[in-house]
Coordinates of C-alpha atoms in Angstrom, one line a residue:
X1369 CA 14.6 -11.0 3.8
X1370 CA 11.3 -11.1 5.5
X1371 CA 7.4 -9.8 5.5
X1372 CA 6.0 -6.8 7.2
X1373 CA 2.7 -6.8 8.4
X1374 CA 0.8 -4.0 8.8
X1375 CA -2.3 -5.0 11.1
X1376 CA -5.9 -4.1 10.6
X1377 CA -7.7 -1.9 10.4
X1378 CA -5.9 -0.3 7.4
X1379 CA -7.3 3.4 8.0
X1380 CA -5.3 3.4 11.5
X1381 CA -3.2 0.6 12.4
X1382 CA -1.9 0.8 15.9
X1383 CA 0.2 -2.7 15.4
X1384 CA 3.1 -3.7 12.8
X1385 CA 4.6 -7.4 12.5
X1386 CA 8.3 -7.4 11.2
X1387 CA 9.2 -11.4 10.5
X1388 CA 12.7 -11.5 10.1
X1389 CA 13.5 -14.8 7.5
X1390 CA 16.0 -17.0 9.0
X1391 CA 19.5 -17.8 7.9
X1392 CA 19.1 -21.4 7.6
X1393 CA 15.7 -23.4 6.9
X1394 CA 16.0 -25.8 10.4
X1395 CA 16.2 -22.2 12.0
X1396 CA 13.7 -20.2 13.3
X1397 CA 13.4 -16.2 12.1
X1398 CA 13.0 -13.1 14.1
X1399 CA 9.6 -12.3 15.1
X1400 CA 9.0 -8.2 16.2
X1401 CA 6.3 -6.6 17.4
X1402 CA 5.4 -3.4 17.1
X1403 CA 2.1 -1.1 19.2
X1404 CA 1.2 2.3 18.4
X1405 CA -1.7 2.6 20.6
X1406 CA -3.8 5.2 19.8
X1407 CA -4.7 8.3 22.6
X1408 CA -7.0 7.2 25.4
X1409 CA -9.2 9.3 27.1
X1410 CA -7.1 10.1 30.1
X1411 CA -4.3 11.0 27.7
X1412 CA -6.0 14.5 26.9
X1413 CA -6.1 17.9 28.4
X1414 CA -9.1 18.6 30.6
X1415 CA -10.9 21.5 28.1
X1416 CA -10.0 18.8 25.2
X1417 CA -13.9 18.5 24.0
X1418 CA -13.0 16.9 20.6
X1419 CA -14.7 14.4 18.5
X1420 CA -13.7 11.7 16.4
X1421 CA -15.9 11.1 13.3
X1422 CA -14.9 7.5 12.5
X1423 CA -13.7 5.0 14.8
X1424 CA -9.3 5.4 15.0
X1425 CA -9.9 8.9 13.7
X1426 CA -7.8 9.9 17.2
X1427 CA -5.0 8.2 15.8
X1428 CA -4.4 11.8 13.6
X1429 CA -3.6 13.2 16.7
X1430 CA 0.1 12.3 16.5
X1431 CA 0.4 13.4 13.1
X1432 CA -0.8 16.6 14.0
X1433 CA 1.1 17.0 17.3
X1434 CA 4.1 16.3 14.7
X1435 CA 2.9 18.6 12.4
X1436 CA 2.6 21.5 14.9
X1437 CA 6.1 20.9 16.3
X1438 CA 7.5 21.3 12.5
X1439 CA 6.0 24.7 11.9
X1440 CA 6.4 25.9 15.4
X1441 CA 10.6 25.4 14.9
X1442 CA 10.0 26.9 11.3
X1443 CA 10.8 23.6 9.5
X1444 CA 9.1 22.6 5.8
X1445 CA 8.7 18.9 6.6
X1446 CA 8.9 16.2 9.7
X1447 CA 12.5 14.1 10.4
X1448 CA 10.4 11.8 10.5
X1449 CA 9.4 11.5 7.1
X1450 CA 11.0 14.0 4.8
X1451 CA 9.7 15.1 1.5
X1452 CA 12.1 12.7 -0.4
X1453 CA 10.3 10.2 1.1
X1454 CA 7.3 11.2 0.6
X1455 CA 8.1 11.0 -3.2
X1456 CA 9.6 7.6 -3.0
X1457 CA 6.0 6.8 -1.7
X1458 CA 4.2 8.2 -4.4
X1459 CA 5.7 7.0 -7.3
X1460 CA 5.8 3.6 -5.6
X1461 CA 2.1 3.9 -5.4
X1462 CA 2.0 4.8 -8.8
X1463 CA 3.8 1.6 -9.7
X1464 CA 1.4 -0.9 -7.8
X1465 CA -1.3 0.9 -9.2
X1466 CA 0.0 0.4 -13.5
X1467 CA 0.8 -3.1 -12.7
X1468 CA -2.6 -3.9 -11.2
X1469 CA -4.0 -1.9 -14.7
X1470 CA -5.5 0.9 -12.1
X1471 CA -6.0 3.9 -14.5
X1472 CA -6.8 7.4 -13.3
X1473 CA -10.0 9.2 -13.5
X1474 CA -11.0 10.1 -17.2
X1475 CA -9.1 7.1 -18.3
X1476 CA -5.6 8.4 -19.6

């Protein structure tokens, strides 16, 4: 039905490319863009000293501001991306990796 794009660089992408196929071949497909900038600067609290040890490392930020919402309103896991999905994600993993003949560490 269409490609998704996840722009580089893979350790923290900030931009996502849905092409949307078209109905018809003479017809041209949806085209969306998508920016997750990552936090500037400016967008931190004044006693904010923090470091980033790799370049797009900030991008963590959000995940942890997420994070810290969760267990501050007692909850196990993020609406955002529950547990269940978390599992789909795994075992699709697991899926690329034994059709690209990736095998685990000690070979089993």
């Amino acid at each position: 039905k269409g490609r998704l794009k996840i722009c580089s660089p893979a350790h923290c992408p900030t931009k996502l490319i849905i092409e949307v196929k078209a109905k018809g071949r003479s017809q041209k497909g949806q085209h969306l863009e998508y920016n997750y900038p990552l936090p500037s600067e400016e967008d931190r609290d004044a006693d904010d000293q923090r470091t980033y040890n790799n370049p797009g490392s900030e991008g963590f930020a959000y995940e942890a501001a997420a994070v810290a919402r969760c267990i501050a309103s007692g909850k196990t896991e993020t609406p955002q991306f529950t547990l269940d999905e978390t599992i789909i994600n795994a075992k699709v993993i697991e899926e690329i990796k034994s059709q690209l003949g990736v095998r685990p560490i000690g070979g089993r």
